[in-house]
mmCIF file of C-alpha atoms and ligand atoms in Angstrom:
data_model
loop_
_atom_site.group_PDB
_atom_site.id
_atom_site.type_symbol
_atom_site.label_atom_id
_atom_site.label_comp_id
_atom_site.label_asym_id
_atom_site.label_seq_id
_atom_site.Cartn_x
_atom_site.Cartn_y
_atom_site.Cartn_z
ATOM 1 C CA MET A 1062 -10.296 -46.411 -21.152
ATOM 2 C CA SER A 1063 -8.965 -43.864 -17.969
ATOM 3 C CA ALA A 1064 -7.562 -41.358 -18.634
ATOM 4 C CA GLN A 1065 -3.955 -40.684 -16.681
ATOM 5 C CA LEU A 1066 -3.261 -36.796 -16.045
ATOM 6 C CA THR A 1067 0.629 -36.238 -15.334
ATOM 7 C CA PHE A 1068 1.432 -33.210 -13.609
ATOM 8 C CA ILE A 1069 3.729 -31.084 -15.589
ATOM 9 C CA PRO A 1070 5.320 -28.034 -13.756
ATOM 10 C CA PRO A 1071 5.764 -24.891 -15.959
ATOM 11 C CA ARG A 1072 8.912 -24.510 -17.255
ATOM 12 C CA ARG A 1073 10.548 -21.433 -16.169
ATOM 13 C CA PRO A 1074 11.872 -19.444 -19.395
ATOM 14 C CA LYS A 1075 15.294 -18.652 -19.126
ATOM 15 C CA PRO A 1076 16.936 -15.281 -18.700
ATOM 16 C CA PRO A 1077 19.349 -14.281 -22.386
ATOM 17 C CA ARG A 1078 22.403 -15.549 -22.343
ATOM 18 C CA HIS A 1079 24.482 -12.415 -20.832
ATOM 19 C CA LEU A 1080 28.404 -12.077 -21.146
ATOM 20 C CA ALA A 1081 28.164 -11.009 -17.406
ATOM 21 C CA ASP A 1082 27.077 -14.901 -16.816
ATOM 22 C CA LEU A 1083 30.574 -16.433 -18.648
ATOM 23 C CA SER A 1084 34.225 -16.856 -17.562
ATOM 24 C CA MET A 1085 36.457 -15.101 -19.951
ATOM 25 C CA GLU A 1086 37.026 -18.425 -21.434
ATOM 26 C CA GLU A 1087 33.379 -18.748 -22.182
ATOM 27 C CA ARG A 1088 33.285 -15.872 -23.662
ATOM 28 C CA ARG A 1089 35.831 -16.206 -25.942
ATOM 29 C CA THR A 1090 34.157 -19.612 -27.077
ATOM 30 C CA ALA A 1091 30.653 -17.780 -27.561
ATOM 31 C CA VAL A 1092 32.421 -15.201 -29.964
ATOM 32 C CA ALA A 1093 34.346 -18.056 -31.569
ATOM 33 C CA GLU A 1094 31.062 -19.699 -31.980
ATOM 34 C CA LEU A 1095 29.166 -16.692 -34.026
ATOM 35 C CA GLY A 1096 32.423 -16.340 -36.066
ATOM 36 C CA GLU A 1097 33.810 -14.072 -34.627
ATOM 37 C CA LYS A 1098 37.612 -13.895 -33.367
ATOM 38 C CA PRO A 1099 37.806 -14.334 -29.828
ATOM 39 C CA PHE A 1100 40.078 -11.579 -28.719
ATOM 40 C CA ARG A 1101 36.766 -9.640 -29.684
ATOM 41 C CA ALA A 1102 35.426 -11.037 -26.164
ATOM 42 C CA ASP A 1103 37.626 -9.201 -24.480
ATOM 43 C CA GLN A 1104 36.733 -5.708 -26.162
ATOM 44 C CA LEU A 1105 33.523 -6.259 -25.455
ATOM 45 C CA SER A 1106 34.304 -6.967 -21.888
ATOM 46 C CA ARG A 1107 35.294 -3.997 -21.815
ATOM 47 C CA HIS A 1108 32.642 -2.024 -23.160
ATOM 48 C CA TYR A 1109 30.418 -3.537 -20.962
ATOM 49 C CA PHE A 1110 32.672 -3.489 -17.635
ATOM 50 C CA ASP A 1111 35.210 -0.294 -18.005
ATOM 51 C CA ARG A 1112 33.032 1.996 -20.690
ATOM 52 C CA LEU A 1113 29.598 0.172 -18.665
ATOM 53 C CA THR A 1114 28.322 0.087 -22.311
ATOM 54 C CA ALA A 1115 25.823 -1.860 -23.801
ATOM 55 C CA ASP A 1116 25.112 -0.142 -26.837
ATOM 56 C CA PRO A 1117 26.908 -0.813 -30.114
ATOM 57 C CA ALA A 1118 26.931 2.587 -31.360
ATOM 58 C CA GLU A 1119 29.389 3.474 -28.777
ATOM 59 C CA MET A 1120 31.565 0.491 -30.032
ATOM 60 C CA SER A 1121 33.890 2.034 -32.427
ATOM 61 C CA ASP A 1122 36.379 -0.050 -32.110
ATOM 62 C CA LEU A 1123 34.518 -3.284 -33.535
ATOM 63 C CA PRO A 1124 33.072 -3.575 -37.168
ATOM 64 C CA ALA A 1125 29.545 -2.284 -37.330
ATOM 65 C CA VAL A 1126 28.108 -5.875 -38.175
ATOM 66 C CA THR A 1127 29.935 -7.270 -35.395
ATOM 67 C CA ARG A 1128 29.198 -5.185 -32.809
ATOM 68 C CA ASP A 1129 25.322 -5.800 -33.415
ATOM 69 C CA ARG A 1130 25.862 -9.656 -34.039
ATOM 70 C CA LEU A 1131 27.645 -9.682 -30.578
ATOM 71 C CA VAL A 1132 25.539 -7.254 -28.555
ATOM 72 C CA THR A 1133 22.493 -9.249 -29.594
ATOM 73 C CA ALA A 1134 23.858 -12.213 -28.760
ATOM 74 C CA LEU A 1135 25.845 -11.328 -25.407
ATOM 75 C CA LEU A 1136 24.891 -8.015 -23.931
ATOM 76 C CA PRO A 1137 20.895 -7.998 -24.127
ATOM 77 C CA ASP A 1138 19.304 -5.424 -22.043
ATOM 78 C CA LEU A 1139 18.360 -8.066 -18.646
ATOM 79 C CA LEU A 1140 17.223 -5.218 -16.597
ATOM 80 C CA THR A 1141 14.658 -2.195 -17.476
ATOM 81 C CA ARG A 1142 14.321 0.531 -15.423
ATOM 82 C CA VAL A 1143 10.559 1.006 -14.835
ATOM 83 C CA ARG A 1144 11.413 3.942 -12.361
ATOM 84 C CA VAL A 1145 13.708 5.739 -9.917
ATOM 85 C CA ILE A 1146 12.615 7.601 -6.429
ATOM 86 C CA SER A 1147 15.410 9.482 -4.597
ATOM 87 C CA CYS A 1148 15.184 11.222 -1.141
ATOM 88 C CA ASP A 1149 18.675 12.916 0.349
ATOM 89 C CA ASP A 1150 18.666 15.442 -2.376
ATOM 90 C CA ASP A 1151 19.003 13.032 -4.966
ATOM 91 C CA THR A 1152 22.328 11.208 -3.553
ATOM 92 C CA THR A 1153 19.878 8.196 -2.421
ATOM 93 C CA GLN A 1154 18.386 6.362 -5.350
ATOM 94 C CA LYS A 1155 15.813 3.440 -5.343
ATOM 95 C CA THR A 1156 15.482 1.598 -8.746
ATOM 96 C CA LEU A 1157 12.958 -0.046 -9.545
ATOM 97 C CA TRP A 1158 13.576 -2.968 -12.310
ATOM 98 C CA ARG A 1159 12.197 -5.276 -14.423
ATOM 99 C CA ALA A 1160 13.457 -8.422 -15.663
ATOM 100 C CA PHE A 1161 12.982 -10.177 -18.827
ATOM 101 C CA ASP A 1162 10.070 -12.031 -17.744
ATOM 102 C CA GLY A 1163 8.086 -9.097 -15.910
ATOM 103 C CA THR A 1164 10.047 -10.096 -12.266
ATOM 104 C CA LEU A 1165 10.292 -7.008 -10.279
ATOM 105 C CA ILE A 1166 13.386 -6.213 -8.291
ATOM 106 C CA GLU A 1167 14.768 -3.272 -6.508
ATOM 107 C CA SER A 1168 18.455 -2.111 -5.615
ATOM 108 C CA VAL A 1169 19.554 1.626 -4.568
ATOM 109 C CA LEU A 1170 22.340 3.422 -4.853
ATOM 110 C CA MET A 1171 23.692 5.859 -1.998
ATOM 111 C CA ARG A 1172 26.096 8.129 -2.107
ATOM 112 C CA TYR A 1173 28.331 9.555 0.348
ATOM 113 C CA PRO A 1174 31.220 12.522 0.348
ATOM 114 C CA ASP A 1175 33.746 10.064 0.068
ATOM 115 C CA ARG A 1176 31.756 6.905 -1.409
ATOM 116 C CA ALA A 1177 28.881 4.974 -3.411
ATOM 117 C CA THR A 1178 27.584 2.009 -2.122
ATOM 118 C CA MET A 1179 24.963 -0.010 -4.494
ATOM 119 C CA CYS A 1180 22.497 -1.984 -2.082
ATOM 120 C CA VAL A 1181 21.719 -5.038 -4.739
ATOM 121 C CA SER A 1182 19.206 -7.844 -4.607
ATOM 122 C CA SER A 1183 20.236 -10.981 -5.027
ATOM 123 C CA GLN A 1184 16.760 -13.369 -5.336
ATOM 124 C CA ALA A 1185 13.321 -11.530 -6.280
ATOM 125 C CA GLY A 1186 11.321 -11.544 -3.051
ATOM 126 C CA CYS A 1187 12.809 -13.918 -0.148
ATOM 127 C CA GLY A 1188 11.924 -17.418 1.357
ATOM 128 C CA MET A 1189 13.576 -16.824 4.725
ATOM 129 C CA ASN A 1190 10.231 -15.554 6.212
ATOM 130 C CA CYS A 1191 11.401 -13.158 8.638
ATOM 131 C CA PRO A 1192 8.445 -11.245 10.096
ATOM 132 C CA PHE A 1193 9.999 -7.592 10.230
ATOM 133 C CA CYS A 1194 11.171 -7.294 6.757
ATOM 134 C CA ALA A 1195 8.896 -6.377 3.626
ATOM 135 C CA THR A 1196 10.438 -8.682 1.079
ATOM 136 C CA GLY A 1197 10.086 -11.617 3.345
ATOM 137 C CA GLN A 1198 6.443 -11.164 3.523
ATOM 138 C CA ALA A 1199 5.651 -12.173 -0.325
ATOM 139 C CA GLY A 1200 8.065 -15.348 -0.331
ATOM 140 C CA LEU A 1201 10.319 -15.907 -2.654
ATOM 141 C CA THR A 1202 9.834 -15.355 -6.285
ATOM 142 C CA ARG A 1203 12.984 -16.837 -8.175
ATOM 143 C CA ASN A 1204 16.476 -16.542 -8.155
ATOM 144 C CA LEU A 1205 18.317 -13.906 -10.015
ATOM 145 C CA THR A 1206 21.365 -14.983 -12.280
ATOM 146 C CA THR A 1207 24.897 -13.528 -11.773
ATOM 147 C CA ALA A 1208 24.129 -11.215 -14.560
ATOM 148 C CA GLU A 1209 21.143 -9.874 -13.313
ATOM 149 C CA ILE A 1210 22.837 -9.358 -10.314
ATOM 150 C CA VAL A 1211 25.379 -7.687 -11.788
ATOM 151 C CA ALA A 1212 23.777 -5.761 -14.363
ATOM 152 C CA GLN A 1213 21.582 -3.660 -11.062
ATOM 153 C CA VAL A 1214 25.376 -2.458 -10.337
ATOM 154 C CA VAL A 1215 26.604 -1.891 -14.003
ATOM 155 C CA GLY A 1216 23.434 0.276 -13.934
ATOM 156 C CA GLY A 1217 24.175 2.261 -10.551
ATOM 157 C CA ALA A 1218 28.179 2.828 -11.759
ATOM 158 C CA ARG A 1219 26.844 3.789 -15.079
ATOM 159 C CA ALA A 1220 24.822 6.393 -13.684
ATOM 160 C CA LEU A 1221 27.035 7.769 -11.411
ATOM 161 C CA ALA A 1222 30.050 7.548 -13.980
ATOM 162 C CA ARG A 1223 27.621 9.939 -16.425
ATOM 163 C CA GLY A 1224 27.159 12.304 -13.658
ATOM 164 C CA ASP A 1225 23.753 11.630 -12.927
ATOM 165 C CA VAL A 1226 23.994 11.735 -9.150
ATOM 166 C CA PRO A 1227 24.499 14.984 -7.565
ATOM 167 C CA GLY A 1228 28.230 14.717 -5.787
ATOM 168 C CA GLY A 1229 29.923 14.892 -9.760
ATOM 169 C CA ARG A 1230 31.124 11.866 -11.400
ATOM 170 C CA GLY A 1231 31.975 8.522 -9.305
ATOM 171 C CA ARG A 1232 32.182 5.119 -9.044
ATOM 172 C CA VAL A 1233 30.966 2.231 -7.064
ATOM 173 C CA ASN A 1234 33.338 1.393 -3.729
ATOM 174 C CA ASN A 1235 30.960 -0.892 -2.051
ATOM 175 C CA VAL A 1236 28.043 -3.148 -2.905
ATOM 176 C CA VAL A 1237 26.160 -4.670 -0.309
ATOM 177 C CA PHE A 1238 24.036 -7.904 -0.974
ATOM 178 C CA MET A 1239 21.340 -6.416 1.440
ATOM 179 C CA GLY A 1240 18.536 -5.774 -0.906
ATOM 180 C CA MET A 1241 15.696 -8.137 -1.841
ATOM 181 C CA GLY A 1242 16.440 -12.125 -0.794
ATOM 182 C CA GLU A 1243 18.964 -14.256 0.637
ATOM 183 C CA PRO A 1244 22.001 -14.445 -1.016
ATOM 184 C CA LEU A 1245 23.401 -17.367 0.052
ATOM 185 C CA ALA A 1246 20.529 -19.410 -0.687
ATOM 186 C CA ASN A 1247 21.576 -18.299 -4.761
ATOM 187 C CA TYR A 1248 24.974 -19.011 -3.719
ATOM 188 C CA LYS A 1249 26.049 -20.008 -7.349
ATOM 189 C CA ALA A 1250 24.812 -17.155 -9.298
ATOM 190 C CA VAL A 1251 25.650 -14.824 -5.955
ATOM 191 C CA ILE A 1252 29.498 -16.051 -6.326
ATOM 192 C CA GLY A 1253 29.603 -15.787 -9.539
ATOM 193 C CA ALA A 1254 28.320 -12.148 -9.094
ATOM 194 C CA VAL A 1255 30.928 -11.401 -6.302
ATOM 195 C CA ARG A 1256 33.633 -12.646 -8.999
ATOM 196 C CA ARG A 1257 32.278 -10.460 -11.472
ATOM 197 C CA LEU A 1258 32.675 -7.551 -9.602
ATOM 198 C CA VAL A 1259 35.842 -7.935 -7.834
ATOM 199 C CA ASP A 1260 37.078 -9.456 -11.175
ATOM 200 C CA PRO A 1261 39.550 -6.372 -12.715
ATOM 201 C CA SER A 1262 38.733 -5.151 -16.362
ATOM 202 C CA PRO A 1263 38.088 -7.080 -18.488
ATOM 203 C CA GLN A 1264 36.944 -9.925 -16.888
ATOM 204 C CA GLY A 1265 34.544 -7.815 -14.464
ATOM 205 C CA LEU A 1266 34.135 -4.511 -12.605
ATOM 206 C CA GLY A 1267 37.468 -4.198 -10.333
ATOM 207 C CA ILE A 1268 35.984 -3.464 -7.119
ATOM 208 C CA SER A 1269 37.758 -4.263 -3.929
ATOM 209 C CA ALA A 1270 36.572 -7.340 -2.067
ATOM 210 C CA ARG A 1271 37.005 -5.346 0.841
ATOM 211 C CA GLY A 1272 34.038 -3.289 -0.460
ATOM 212 C CA VAL A 1273 31.792 -6.248 -0.919
ATOM 213 C CA THR A 1274 29.303 -7.586 1.858
ATOM 214 C CA VAL A 1275 27.253 -10.395 1.725
ATOM 215 C CA SER A 1276 24.825 -10.076 4.371
ATOM 216 C CA THR A 1277 23.096 -13.679 5.414
ATOM 217 C CA VAL A 1278 20.290 -14.845 7.752
ATOM 218 C CA GLY A 1279 23.308 -17.464 8.876
ATOM 219 C CA LEU A 1280 22.728 -20.297 6.296
ATOM 220 C CA VAL A 1281 25.701 -22.337 8.117
ATOM 221 C CA PRO A 1282 27.215 -24.272 4.830
ATOM 222 C CA ALA A 1283 27.243 -21.791 2.875
ATOM 223 C CA ILE A 1284 29.203 -19.689 5.150
ATOM 224 C CA GLY A 1285 32.022 -22.049 5.312
ATOM 225 C CA LYS A 1286 31.762 -22.524 1.385
ATOM 226 C CA LEU A 1287 31.915 -18.440 1.122
ATOM 227 C CA ALA A 1288 34.928 -18.850 3.486
ATOM 228 C CA GLU A 1289 36.545 -21.318 1.162
ATOM 229 C CA GLU A 1290 36.392 -19.258 -2.022
ATOM 230 C CA GLY A 1291 39.657 -17.237 -1.406
ATOM 231 C CA ILE A 1292 37.812 -13.858 -1.727
ATOM 232 C CA PRO A 1293 37.876 -12.258 1.460
ATOM 233 C CA VAL A 1294 34.373 -10.274 1.147
ATOM 234 C CA THR A 1295 32.761 -8.952 4.005
ATOM 235 C CA LEU A 1296 30.352 -11.269 6.026
ATOM 236 C CA ALA A 1297 27.719 -9.432 7.551
ATOM 237 C CA VAL A 1298 25.295 -11.941 9.871
ATOM 238 C CA SER A 1299 21.774 -10.934 10.734
ATOM 239 C CA LEU A 1300 21.493 -11.691 14.250
ATOM 240 C CA HIS A 1301 18.949 -9.796 15.704
ATOM 241 C CA ALA A 1302 18.337 -11.244 18.860
ATOM 242 C CA PRO A 1303 21.401 -13.245 21.093
ATOM 243 C CA ASP A 1304 18.910 -15.877 22.403
ATOM 244 C CA ASP A 1305 17.608 -18.779 20.530
ATOM 245 C CA GLU A 1306 13.938 -18.506 21.912
ATOM 246 C CA LEU A 1307 13.727 -14.848 20.091
ATOM 247 C CA ARG A 1308 15.457 -15.712 17.165
ATOM 248 C CA ASP A 1309 13.555 -18.554 16.827
ATOM 249 C CA THR A 1310 10.633 -16.193 15.923
ATOM 250 C CA LEU A 1311 12.359 -13.243 14.290
ATOM 251 C CA VAL A 1312 14.520 -15.306 11.909
ATOM 252 C CA PRO A 1313 12.796 -18.428 11.287
ATOM 253 C CA ILE A 1314 16.040 -20.474 9.857
ATOM 254 C CA ASN A 1315 17.249 -20.753 13.183
ATOM 255 C CA THR A 1316 15.570 -23.579 13.724
ATOM 256 C CA ARG A 1317 17.885 -25.082 11.559
ATOM 257 C CA TRP A 1318 21.047 -23.229 12.570
ATOM 258 C CA LYS A 1319 20.899 -22.046 16.208
ATOM 259 C CA VAL A 1320 22.723 -18.876 17.429
ATOM 260 C CA ASP A 1321 26.089 -20.737 18.619
ATOM 261 C CA GLU A 1322 26.374 -22.341 15.130
ATOM 262 C CA VAL A 1323 25.889 -19.133 13.288
ATOM 263 C CA LEU A 1324 28.606 -17.340 15.312
ATOM 264 C CA ASP A 1325 31.099 -20.036 15.256
ATOM 265 C CA ALA A 1326 30.403 -20.350 11.470
ATOM 266 C CA ALA A 1327 30.999 -16.671 11.330
ATOM 267 C CA TRP A 1328 34.042 -16.933 13.634
ATOM 268 C CA ALA A 1329 35.654 -19.491 11.474
ATOM 269 C CA TYR A 1330 34.709 -16.889 8.383
ATOM 270 C CA GLY A 1331 36.176 -14.212 10.148
ATOM 271 C CA ALA A 1332 39.758 -16.581 10.944
ATOM 272 C CA LYS A 1333 40.188 -17.808 7.241
ATOM 273 C CA THR A 1334 39.718 -14.307 5.636
ATOM 274 C CA LYS A 1335 40.745 -12.055 8.222
ATOM 275 C CA ARG A 1336 38.304 -9.836 7.802
ATOM 276 C CA ARG A 1337 35.907 -8.496 10.715
ATOM 277 C CA VAL A 1338 32.529 -9.738 10.673
ATOM 278 C CA SER A 1339 29.606 -7.740 10.737
ATOM 279 C CA ILE A 1340 26.637 -8.514 12.721
ATOM 280 C CA GLU A 1341 23.335 -6.724 11.743
ATOM 281 C CA TYR A 1342 20.945 -5.971 14.713
ATOM 282 C CA ALA A 1343 17.806 -4.264 14.135
ATOM 283 C CA LEU A 1344 16.488 -2.557 16.906
ATOM 284 C CA ILE A 1345 12.320 -3.442 17.624
ATOM 285 C CA ARG A 1346 11.228 -1.397 20.540
ATOM 286 C CA ASP A 1347 10.024 -3.813 23.513
ATOM 287 C CA VAL A 1348 10.956 -6.997 21.167
ATOM 288 C CA ASN A 1349 14.744 -7.255 21.429
ATOM 289 C CA ASP A 1350 16.022 -4.125 22.756
ATOM 290 C CA GLN A 1351 15.857 -4.580 26.520
ATOM 291 C CA GLU A 1352 19.597 -4.143 28.474
ATOM 292 C CA TRP A 1353 19.874 -7.888 29.441
ATOM 293 C CA ARG A 1354 19.943 -8.639 25.700
ATOM 294 C CA ALA A 1355 22.641 -6.288 24.989
ATOM 295 C CA ASP A 1356 24.599 -8.077 28.115
ATOM 296 C CA LEU A 1357 23.932 -11.117 26.348
ATOM 297 C CA LEU A 1358 24.785 -9.993 22.938
ATOM 298 C CA GLY A 1359 28.007 -8.320 24.436
ATOM 299 C CA ARG A 1360 29.014 -11.661 26.020
ATOM 300 C CA LEU A 1361 28.782 -13.451 22.801
ATOM 301 C CA LEU A 1362 30.497 -11.199 21.129
ATOM 302 C CA LYS A 1363 33.510 -9.963 23.227
ATOM 303 C CA GLY A 1364 36.922 -10.598 22.240
ATOM 304 C CA ARG A 1365 36.067 -11.271 18.604
ATOM 305 C CA LEU A 1366 37.160 -9.513 15.338
ATOM 306 C CA VAL A 1367 33.443 -8.175 15.022
ATOM 307 C CA HIS A 1368 31.438 -5.328 14.299
ATOM 308 C CA VAL A 1369 27.926 -4.374 15.211
ATOM 309 C CA ASN A 1370 25.280 -2.532 12.875
ATOM 310 C CA LEU A 1371 22.149 -1.845 15.029
ATOM 311 C CA ILE A 1372 19.703 -0.992 12.675
ATOM 312 C CA PRO A 1373 16.736 1.184 13.913
ATOM 313 C CA LEU A 1374 13.728 -1.032 12.667
ATOM 314 C CA ASN A 1375 12.062 0.320 9.460
ATOM 315 C CA PRO A 1376 8.690 -0.322 10.096
ATOM 316 C CA THR A 1377 6.992 -2.046 7.317
ATOM 317 C CA PRO A 1378 3.218 -2.065 6.116
ATOM 318 C CA GLY A 1379 0.680 -4.097 8.454
ATOM 319 C CA SER A 1380 3.511 -4.762 10.677
ATOM 320 C CA LYS A 1381 3.172 -4.202 14.733
ATOM 321 C CA TRP A 1382 6.219 -3.468 15.056
ATOM 322 C CA THR A 1383 8.587 0.157 15.456
ATOM 323 C CA ALA A 1384 12.066 1.227 16.471
ATOM 324 C CA SER A 1385 13.555 0.924 19.500
ATOM 325 C CA ARG A 1386 13.106 4.402 21.983
ATOM 326 C CA PRO A 1387 16.115 6.511 21.566
ATOM 327 C CA GLU A 1388 17.371 6.026 25.406
ATOM 328 C CA ASP A 1389 16.452 2.427 24.763
ATOM 329 C CA GLU A 1390 18.846 2.580 21.938
ATOM 330 C CA ARG A 1391 21.497 4.414 24.069
ATOM 331 C CA ALA A 1392 21.758 1.860 26.796
ATOM 332 C CA PHE A 1393 21.725 -0.889 23.768
ATOM 333 C CA VAL A 1394 25.006 0.750 22.421
ATOM 334 C CA ARG A 1395 26.370 1.457 25.772
ATOM 335 C CA ARG A 1396 26.194 -2.117 27.247
ATOM 336 C CA LEU A 1397 27.788 -3.090 24.108
ATOM 337 C CA GLU A 1398 30.369 -1.186 24.816
ATOM 338 C CA PHE A 1399 30.841 -1.764 27.769
ATOM 339 C CA HIS A 1400 32.111 -5.376 26.880
ATOM 340 C CA GLY A 1401 34.358 -3.800 24.633
ATOM 341 C CA VAL A 1402 32.503 -4.416 21.585
ATOM 342 C CA ALA A 1403 32.428 -2.103 18.517
ATOM 343 C CA VAL A 1404 29.097 -1.015 17.463
ATOM 344 C CA THR A 1405 27.615 1.856 15.525
ATOM 345 C CA VAL A 1406 24.042 2.858 13.920
ATOM 346 C CA ARG A 1407 23.413 2.443 10.707
ATOM 347 C CA ASP A 1408 21.544 5.468 9.074
ATOM 348 C CA THR A 1409 18.414 5.278 8.128
ATOM 349 C CA ARG A 1410 19.143 6.322 4.239
ATOM 350 C CA GLY A 1411 16.161 5.793 1.929
ATOM 351 C CA ARG A 1412 13.598 5.977 4.621
ATOM 352 C CA GLU A 1413 11.167 8.132 2.822
ATOM 353 C CA ILE A 1414 11.318 6.374 -0.512
ATOM 354 C CA ASP A 1415 10.977 3.134 0.842
ATOM 355 C CA GLY A 1416 14.421 1.804 -0.088
ATOM 356 C CA ALA A 1417 15.769 1.346 3.509
ATOM 357 C CA CYS A 1418 17.224 -2.001 4.897
ATOM 358 C CA GLY A 1419 13.847 -4.248 5.155
ATOM 359 C CA GLN A 1420 11.950 -2.509 3.079
ATOM 360 C CA LEU A 1421 12.427 -3.610 -0.676
ATOM 361 C CA ALA A 1422 9.182 -5.411 -1.413
ATOM 362 C CA ALA A 1423 8.889 -4.210 -5.410
ATOM 363 C CA ASN A 1424 5.960 -2.309 -4.971
ATOM 364 C CA PRO A 1425 5.576 -0.487 -8.674
ATOM 365 C CA THR A 1426 3.315 2.120 -7.682
ATOM 366 C CA GLY A 1427 5.408 3.210 -5.134
ATOM 367 C CA ALA A 1428 3.008 3.670 -2.955
ATOM 368 C CA SER A 1429 3.093 2.526 0.832
ATOM 369 C CA GLU A 1430 0.185 0.426 1.948
ATOM 370 C CA GLY A 1431 -0.858 -0.017 5.486
HETATM 371 N N1 SAH B 999 18.811 -12.210 3.543
HETATM 372 C C1 SAH B 999 20.079 -11.285 3.781
HETATM 373 C C2 SAH B 999 19.948 -9.759 3.053
HETATM 374 C C3 SAH B 999 18.595 -9.244 3.825
HETATM 375 S S1 SAH B 999 18.654 -7.433 3.633
HETATM 376 C C4 SAH B 999 20.124 -11.179 5.395
HETATM 377 O O1 SAH B 999 18.741 -11.462 6.032
HETATM 378 O O2 SAH B 999 21.051 -10.845 5.973
HETATM 379 C C5 SAH B 999 19.895 -6.799 4.838
HETATM 380 C C6 SAH B 999 19.311 -6.430 6.184
HETATM 381 O O3 SAH B 999 18.429 -5.362 6.686
HETATM 382 C C7 SAH B 999 19.172 -8.140 7.497
HETATM 383 O O4 SAH B 999 19.876 -7.833 8.424
HETATM 384 C C8 SAH B 999 17.582 -7.542 7.420
HETATM 385 O O5 SAH B 999 17.333 -8.367 8.456
HETATM 386 C C9 SAH B 999 17.557 -6.281 7.887
HETATM 387 N N2 SAH B 999 16.440 -5.875 7.727
HETATM 388 C C10 SAH B 999 14.981 -6.195 7.291
HETATM 389 N N3 SAH B 999 14.184 -5.583 7.402
HETATM 390 C C11 SAH B 999 14.337 -4.971 8.151
HETATM 391 C C12 SAH B 999 13.777 -3.248 8.555
HETATM 392 N N4 SAH B 999 12.387 -3.931 8.621
HETATM 393 N N5 SAH B 999 14.226 -2.709 9.529
HETATM 394 C C13 SAH B 999 15.092 -2.823 9.544
HETATM 395 N N6 SAH B 999 16.368 -3.688 8.874
HETATM 396 C C14 SAH B 999 16.086 -4.597 8.560
#
């Protein structure tokens, strides 16, 4: 007799159910199934999205037994804070979170005089493999759920509301999907999270869609889909090179969707949503920072509703690349301006705590290698 070996893939445990994964209707149904009046779903939602609490002790409008039952069933702690590290006089805070299955992810809170921005992860790790990005080096661990993405923002909102961030009590004004992961490769969860962010209370957090930015390597079909959602979030395209030859190496998905296709999708997105598209361009010394490339980029973008964000490269462990020389950066800006393209150089907030663009790699010890 021959034994037949069948490969059974390990089944991933699913995160516990959370109300942020559910529409208002689904929350009411879930509450009813627990034997409670459907309006309790609204109360519970207000606690989470308005008062930013999941603590039964703070829910005095609910009978004690009800609170415990509802919180256990619908407001489980999805993310546990492992550590918080700060810089910029504590106005930049990077949080390392552990999910229910031990997965580690990071988010960054940046407080400015007039606003606060949360940079969130949409995946644990990333499968896009851009060679200059720390997250890309370890590959993709898994997609995050809608509620896990929202929980990062709620965590930041809670810290601001309680006055735990210097500058007095505040709220989250901006959310950027620029942490770990490729948001459009986790489309369903990300669009769910975007809805929870922009929906007014009690459905969601009530953040303005203008304050939300989805950043992508350029997954063309998903950009098209996003344009059809009717939520005018800002689209940021990580271009990093104006020519396919170089972009094929810096953003490997370019071998699938070329610069022209990505930009066409971006312009269509802009036309549909009336939003100015952001082009992200990490300036890498002697790699993509030549004046002729600035010129080429300027010609591609000129006359469009666009804004270029130049990001001085944050060197990541083991990488041979570094940021451009100041004079090359200035020349690059000047060339773009010559073509009438709006351009700014991104500040490097969070650099010392490996919390800047492309540095999020969920290193639990916080030590930088290399
Ligand atoms: N996957 C999404 C979100 C990634 S992070 C995307 O690619 O757009 C957000 C931005 O930081 C992207 O533009 C990304 O290319 C950039 N980035 C990644 N690593 C970087 C680094 N080491 N220095 C500067 N910017 C970096």
